[in-house]
Amino acid sequence: MSIIKSTFGRALKLLVAILLLSVFLWFVYSYSPAGPWIREQVEILGEEVLGDVPPLPDLGGDRGEEVPAEDGGEEGGAESPSEDPVVGALEAPSDSAWISSAPTRIDTAKLDSLTIADPYSPYDYDRELFGQAWADVDRNGCDTRNDILARDLADVTYKPGTRDCVVQTGTLGDPYTGNVLEFTKGGTSQVIDIEHIVALEDAWNSGAWEWSDEERLAFANDPRVLAVVDGPTNREKGSDSISEWLPPYEGSHCAYGASYVEIAAAHDLSISEEDHAALEELSAECA
């Protein structure tokens, strides 16, 4: 009888432990800042394993859940979808939401205040050093990726049940190519990136290697640093600095240069002599 009681007691403890663990995992899945990333990975895994079987339901119901495979040129991106996202061309630079909201003149006082130094870091760059991709750093219940998509796209629609968080469709006035692109989640979204104007590796070699984890996470999710752009063009840029790369669309050059200076000044990043010369030239052109 004592053996039966002992076995029953152990089984009961195990059952309670499993129940508590299940509750904890459900809470993390549904409500924690990591929940969007977990749900996205579960959905991707479900699609890979089950093929055409519908993905797991969004148990959170009201939280953003998309974390991208692409994160600027530094991380690479997915293969191109069969449909072409290009549906037209910008009539004017101001038709791009990002260009129209960005500064168009370089602040020469801020430019002159930047430290000029060769890119340097005693440690190798790794994307993971900048924390979780697209964390909900502002605690608004929606991840950074979807926040920036909602900001830079026009005619946005949202995935039902996400409280206007997860962007389903929209139209992008691309500041890098000057084209108008159609964004569709799970379709053309594979070739539309969230770009870091100052690439993470560029920032790493310009002083970010000395920052705390919290500072690097904040930089990677700073809306001033981010823009929605054409993916293939962004991946051509990679981690190049402004002296090494400018967008093919000349209508965005002034906004790109002005934003580069604002970002470097706000985050106390150094720039190379070549970058400083390129920015001075842009400053004269954009005056």
Short mmCIF file of C-alpha atoms in Angstrom, two decimals:
data_model
loop_
_atom_site.label_atom_id
_atom_site.label_comp_id
_atom_site.label_asym_id
_atom_site.label_seq_id
_atom_site.Cartn_x
_atom_site.Cartn_y
_atom_site.Cartn_z
CA MET A 1 0.00 0.00 0.00
CA SER A 2 2.85 2.42 0.88
CA ILE A 3 4.42 1.79 -2.55
CA ILE A 4 1.12 2.67 -4.24
CA LYS A 5 0.79 5.86 -2.16
CA SER A 6 4.37 6.84 -2.94
CA THR A 7 3.90 6.25 -6.67
CA PHE A 8 0.62 8.16 -6.63
CA GLY A 9 2.27 11.06 -4.80
CA ARG A 10 5.09 11.32 -7.32
CA ALA A 11 2.64 11.17 -10.22
CA LEU A 12 0.53 13.93 -8.64
CA LYS A 13 3.59 16.16 -8.14
CA LEU A 14 4.62 15.58 -11.75
CA LEU A 15 1.13 16.45 -12.96
CA VAL A 16 1.12 19.68 -10.95
CA ALA A 17 4.57 20.60 -12.29
CA ILE A 18 3.44 20.00 -15.88
CA LEU A 19 0.33 22.10 -15.27
CA LEU A 20 2.34 25.00 -13.84
CA LEU A 21 4.84 24.81 -16.69
CA SER A 22 2.00 24.82 -19.21
CA VAL A 23 0.48 27.93 -17.63
CA PHE A 24 3.88 29.66 -17.66
CA LEU A 25 4.52 28.80 -21.34
CA TRP A 26 1.02 29.95 -22.29
CA PHE A 27 1.65 33.29 -20.57
CA VAL A 28 4.99 33.74 -22.36
CA TYR A 29 3.43 32.74 -25.70
CA SER A 30 0.50 35.13 -25.30
CA TYR A 31 1.62 38.14 -23.33
CA SER A 32 5.39 38.46 -22.90
CA PRO A 33 7.57 40.71 -25.12
CA ALA A 34 9.00 37.52 -26.62
CA GLY A 35 5.52 36.27 -27.50
CA PRO A 36 5.46 37.72 -31.06
CA TRP A 37 8.77 36.06 -31.90
CA ILE A 38 7.66 32.70 -30.43
CA ARG A 39 4.36 32.75 -32.30
CA GLU A 40 6.12 33.58 -35.57
CA GLN A 41 8.57 30.69 -35.14
CA VAL A 42 5.73 28.28 -34.29
CA GLU A 43 3.84 29.44 -37.36
CA ILE A 44 6.89 29.02 -39.60
CA LEU A 45 7.58 25.56 -38.15
CA GLY A 46 3.96 24.58 -38.68
CA GLU A 47 4.08 25.65 -42.31
CA GLU A 48 7.33 23.74 -42.91
CA VAL A 49 6.13 20.54 -41.25
CA LEU A 50 2.49 20.53 -42.24
CA GLY A 51 2.68 22.11 -45.68
CA ASP A 52 -0.74 23.49 -46.59
CA VAL A 53 -2.29 22.77 -43.21
CA PRO A 54 -3.33 26.11 -41.59
CA PRO A 55 -0.83 27.43 -39.00
CA LEU A 56 -1.48 27.42 -35.30
CA PRO A 57 -4.01 29.99 -34.07
CA ASP A 58 -2.88 33.25 -32.50
CA LEU A 59 -3.69 32.50 -28.88
CA GLY A 60 -2.76 36.03 -27.85
CA GLY A 61 -5.48 37.46 -30.04
CA ASP A 62 -4.39 41.06 -29.59
CA ARG A 63 -0.63 41.03 -29.86
CA GLY A 64 1.71 41.57 -32.80
CA GLU A 65 3.37 38.38 -33.93
CA GLU A 66 5.56 38.92 -36.94
CA VAL A 67 9.32 38.86 -36.66
CA PRO A 68 11.03 39.06 -40.04
CA ALA A 69 13.63 36.84 -41.62
CA GLU A 70 15.12 39.99 -43.08
CA ASP A 71 16.66 42.71 -40.96
CA GLY A 72 18.37 45.04 -43.33
CA GLY A 73 21.26 44.09 -45.57
CA GLU A 74 23.28 42.83 -42.61
CA GLU A 75 21.17 39.74 -42.08
CA GLY A 76 20.15 38.83 -45.60
CA GLY A 77 16.63 37.98 -46.72
CA ALA A 78 14.26 35.45 -48.18
CA GLU A 79 14.00 34.30 -51.76
CA SER A 80 11.98 36.49 -54.09
CA PRO A 81 8.26 35.69 -54.34
CA SER A 82 6.77 34.84 -57.73
CA GLU A 83 4.80 38.11 -57.87
CA ASP A 84 6.54 41.41 -58.65
CA PRO A 85 5.91 44.01 -55.92
CA VAL A 86 6.51 46.97 -58.27
CA VAL A 87 3.26 48.63 -59.36
CA GLY A 88 4.53 52.04 -60.46
CA ALA A 89 6.97 54.86 -59.81
CA LEU A 90 6.96 57.82 -57.45
CA GLU A 91 5.80 61.04 -59.11
CA ALA A 92 7.83 63.05 -56.60
CA PRO A 93 10.12 62.26 -53.63
CA SER A 94 7.47 63.64 -51.26
CA ASP A 95 5.19 60.76 -52.29
CA SER A 96 7.42 58.50 -50.16
CA ALA A 97 6.23 58.55 -46.56
CA TRP A 98 9.77 58.12 -45.27
CA ILE A 99 11.27 60.89 -47.42
CA SER A 100 8.46 63.31 -46.59
CA SER A 101 8.95 62.77 -42.85
CA ALA A 102 12.76 62.86 -42.84
CA PRO A 103 14.92 66.01 -42.62
CA THR A 104 16.04 67.16 -46.06
CA ARG A 105 18.95 69.40 -45.08
CA ILE A 106 22.05 68.23 -43.27
CA ASP A 107 22.55 69.91 -39.91
CA THR A 108 26.10 71.18 -40.40
CA ALA A 109 26.54 71.95 -36.70
CA LYS A 110 25.79 68.32 -35.85
CA LEU A 111 27.98 67.11 -38.69
CA ASP A 112 30.92 69.17 -37.42
CA SER A 113 30.37 67.86 -33.89
CA LEU A 114 30.81 64.21 -34.91
CA THR A 115 34.02 62.43 -34.00
CA ILE A 116 36.07 61.49 -37.05
CA ALA A 117 37.77 58.12 -36.66
CA ASP A 118 38.51 55.03 -38.70
CA PRO A 119 36.01 52.19 -38.19
CA TYR A 120 37.28 50.00 -35.38
CA SER A 121 36.23 47.28 -32.98
CA PRO A 122 38.34 44.80 -31.01
CA TYR A 123 35.50 42.29 -31.29
CA ASP A 124 33.78 40.71 -34.27
CA TYR A 125 30.29 41.94 -35.15
CA ASP A 126 27.31 39.65 -34.52
CA ARG A 127 23.64 40.59 -35.04
CA GLU A 128 22.76 38.94 -31.73
CA LEU A 129 24.79 41.62 -29.93
CA PHE A 130 21.95 44.04 -30.73
CA GLY A 131 19.35 41.90 -28.97
CA GLN A 132 16.06 40.39 -30.09
CA ALA A 133 15.08 41.48 -33.58
CA TRP A 134 12.10 43.83 -33.53
CA ALA A 135 11.50 43.77 -29.78
CA ASP A 136 8.54 45.76 -28.47
CA VAL A 137 10.82 48.30 -26.82
CA ASP A 138 8.16 50.98 -26.48
CA ARG A 139 5.76 48.52 -24.81
CA ASN A 140 2.84 49.50 -27.04
CA GLY A 141 1.84 45.85 -27.55
CA CYS A 142 3.21 45.72 -31.09
CA ASP A 143 6.70 44.77 -32.30
CA THR A 144 8.98 47.32 -33.95
CA ARG A 145 8.72 45.74 -37.41
CA ASN A 146 4.97 46.26 -37.58
CA ASP A 147 5.23 49.73 -36.02
CA ILE A 148 7.58 50.81 -38.84
CA LEU A 149 5.51 49.12 -41.54
CA ALA A 150 2.43 51.00 -40.31
CA ARG A 151 4.41 54.26 -40.33
CA ASP A 152 5.96 53.97 -43.80
CA LEU A 153 3.22 52.20 -45.79
CA ALA A 154 0.07 53.78 -47.20
CA ASP A 155 -3.40 52.21 -47.38
CA VAL A 156 -2.51 49.82 -44.57
CA THR A 157 -4.73 46.89 -43.60
CA TYR A 158 -4.16 44.78 -40.49
CA LYS A 159 -4.47 41.12 -39.63
CA PRO A 160 -7.80 40.59 -37.84
CA GLY A 161 -7.58 40.00 -34.11
CA THR A 162 -4.30 41.89 -33.62
CA ARG A 163 -5.73 45.28 -32.55
CA ASP A 164 -4.33 47.02 -35.62
CA CYS A 165 -0.82 45.68 -35.04
CA VAL A 166 0.16 43.08 -37.63
CA VAL A 167 0.29 44.72 -41.06
CA GLN A 168 -1.38 42.58 -43.70
CA THR A 169 -1.17 44.78 -46.81
CA GLY A 170 -0.07 48.26 -47.83
CA THR A 171 1.67 50.35 -50.45
CA LEU A 172 5.28 51.53 -50.17
CA GLY A 173 6.76 54.61 -51.79
CA ASP A 174 10.26 53.13 -51.79
CA PRO A 175 12.93 55.72 -50.97
CA TYR A 176 15.73 53.55 -52.35
CA THR A 177 14.47 52.80 -55.87
CA GLY A 178 11.78 55.44 -56.39
CA ASN A 179 9.29 52.68 -57.17
CA VAL A 180 5.87 52.07 -55.67
CA LEU A 181 5.70 48.58 -54.15
CA GLU A 182 2.74 46.51 -53.00
CA PHE A 183 3.28 44.89 -49.61
CA THR A 184 1.47 41.64 -48.82
CA LYS A 185 2.29 39.69 -45.67
CA GLY A 186 3.68 36.27 -46.59
CA GLY A 187 4.02 37.32 -50.25
CA THR A 188 5.86 40.42 -51.41
CA SER A 189 6.84 41.08 -47.79
CA GLN A 190 9.70 38.65 -48.48
CA VAL A 191 11.39 41.27 -50.68
CA ILE A 192 10.56 44.34 -48.62
CA ASP A 193 12.96 45.02 -45.75
CA ILE A 194 13.05 47.06 -42.59
CA GLU A 195 16.34 48.87 -43.09
CA HIS A 196 18.79 50.38 -40.63
CA ILE A 197 19.93 53.63 -42.26
CA VAL A 198 23.16 53.29 -40.32
CA ALA A 199 23.71 49.55 -40.63
CA LEU A 200 24.19 47.65 -37.39
CA GLU A 201 27.67 46.49 -38.35
CA ASP A 202 28.58 50.04 -39.35
CA ALA A 203 27.32 51.25 -35.95
CA TRP A 204 29.23 48.46 -34.20
CA ASN A 205 32.50 49.62 -35.74
CA SER A 206 31.65 53.26 -35.02
CA GLY A 207 31.37 52.91 -31.24
CA ALA A 208 28.45 50.57 -30.54
CA TRP A 209 30.87 47.84 -29.45
CA GLU A 210 31.36 49.88 -26.28
CA TRP A 211 27.64 50.19 -25.51
CA SER A 212 25.59 48.20 -23.05
CA ASP A 213 23.18 45.53 -24.29
CA GLU A 214 20.28 47.87 -23.53
CA GLU A 215 21.79 50.67 -25.60
CA ARG A 216 22.35 48.38 -28.59
CA LEU A 217 18.79 47.03 -28.36
CA ALA A 218 17.46 50.60 -28.25
CA PHE A 219 19.51 51.56 -31.33
CA ALA A 220 18.38 48.54 -33.35
CA ASN A 221 14.74 49.45 -32.67
CA ASP A 222 15.00 53.26 -32.84
CA PRO A 223 12.40 54.51 -35.38
CA ARG A 224 14.81 57.25 -36.47
CA VAL A 225 17.23 54.57 -37.62
CA LEU A 226 14.66 52.52 -39.53
CA ALA A 227 12.91 52.68 -42.90
CA VAL A 228 10.87 50.29 -45.04
CA VAL A 229 12.69 49.77 -48.35
CA ASP A 230 13.11 47.50 -51.35
CA GLY A 231 14.82 44.34 -50.09
CA PRO A 232 17.18 43.49 -52.98
CA THR A 233 18.47 47.08 -53.09
CA ASN A 234 18.98 47.08 -49.35
CA ARG A 235 20.93 43.84 -49.50
CA GLU A 236 23.19 45.36 -52.15
CA LYS A 237 24.00 48.04 -49.60
CA GLY A 238 24.84 45.49 -46.93
CA SER A 239 26.73 47.25 -44.12
CA ASP A 240 28.22 50.01 -46.27
CA SER A 241 28.59 53.49 -44.81
CA ILE A 242 27.44 56.64 -46.60
CA SER A 243 30.74 57.17 -48.42
CA GLU A 244 30.43 53.66 -49.85
CA TRP A 245 26.75 53.62 -50.82
CA LEU A 246 23.85 55.92 -51.62
CA PRO A 247 20.33 54.89 -52.71
CA PRO A 248 19.97 54.55 -56.50
CA TYR A 249 17.01 56.96 -56.33
CA GLU A 250 18.58 60.43 -56.25
CA GLY A 251 15.39 61.96 -54.84
CA SER A 252 16.20 60.41 -51.46
CA HIS A 253 19.86 61.44 -51.21
CA CYS A 254 19.28 64.56 -49.11
CA ALA A 255 16.93 62.80 -46.69
CA TYR A 256 19.30 59.85 -46.46
CA GLY A 257 22.33 62.04 -45.71
CA ALA A 258 20.45 64.23 -43.23
CA SER A 259 19.10 61.17 -41.41
CA TYR A 260 22.57 59.62 -41.30
CA VAL A 261 23.90 62.70 -39.49
CA GLU A 262 20.93 62.85 -37.11
CA ILE A 263 21.39 59.18 -36.18
CA ALA A 264 25.15 59.48 -35.68
CA ALA A 265 24.73 62.59 -33.53
CA ALA A 266 21.88 61.14 -31.46
CA HIS A 267 23.82 57.96 -30.68
CA ASP A 268 27.31 59.50 -30.47
CA LEU A 269 28.68 57.42 -33.35
CA SER A 270 31.93 58.31 -35.05
CA ILE A 271 32.29 58.64 -38.82
CA SER A 272 35.29 58.13 -41.08
CA GLU A 273 37.07 60.92 -42.96
CA GLU A 274 35.54 59.54 -46.16
CA ASP A 275 32.05 59.65 -44.65
CA HIS A 276 32.59 63.22 -43.43
CA ALA A 277 33.70 64.32 -46.90
CA ALA A 278 30.70 62.61 -48.52
CA LEU A 279 28.33 64.29 -46.08
CA GLU A 280 29.91 67.72 -46.63
CA GLU A 281 29.40 67.26 -50.37
CA LEU A 282 25.78 66.23 -49.83
CA SER A 283 25.27 69.18 -47.49
CA ALA A 284 26.30 71.59 -50.24
CA GLU A 285 24.03 69.89 -52.79
CA CYS A 286 21.05 69.89 -50.43
CA ALA A 287 21.39 73.44 -49.10
#
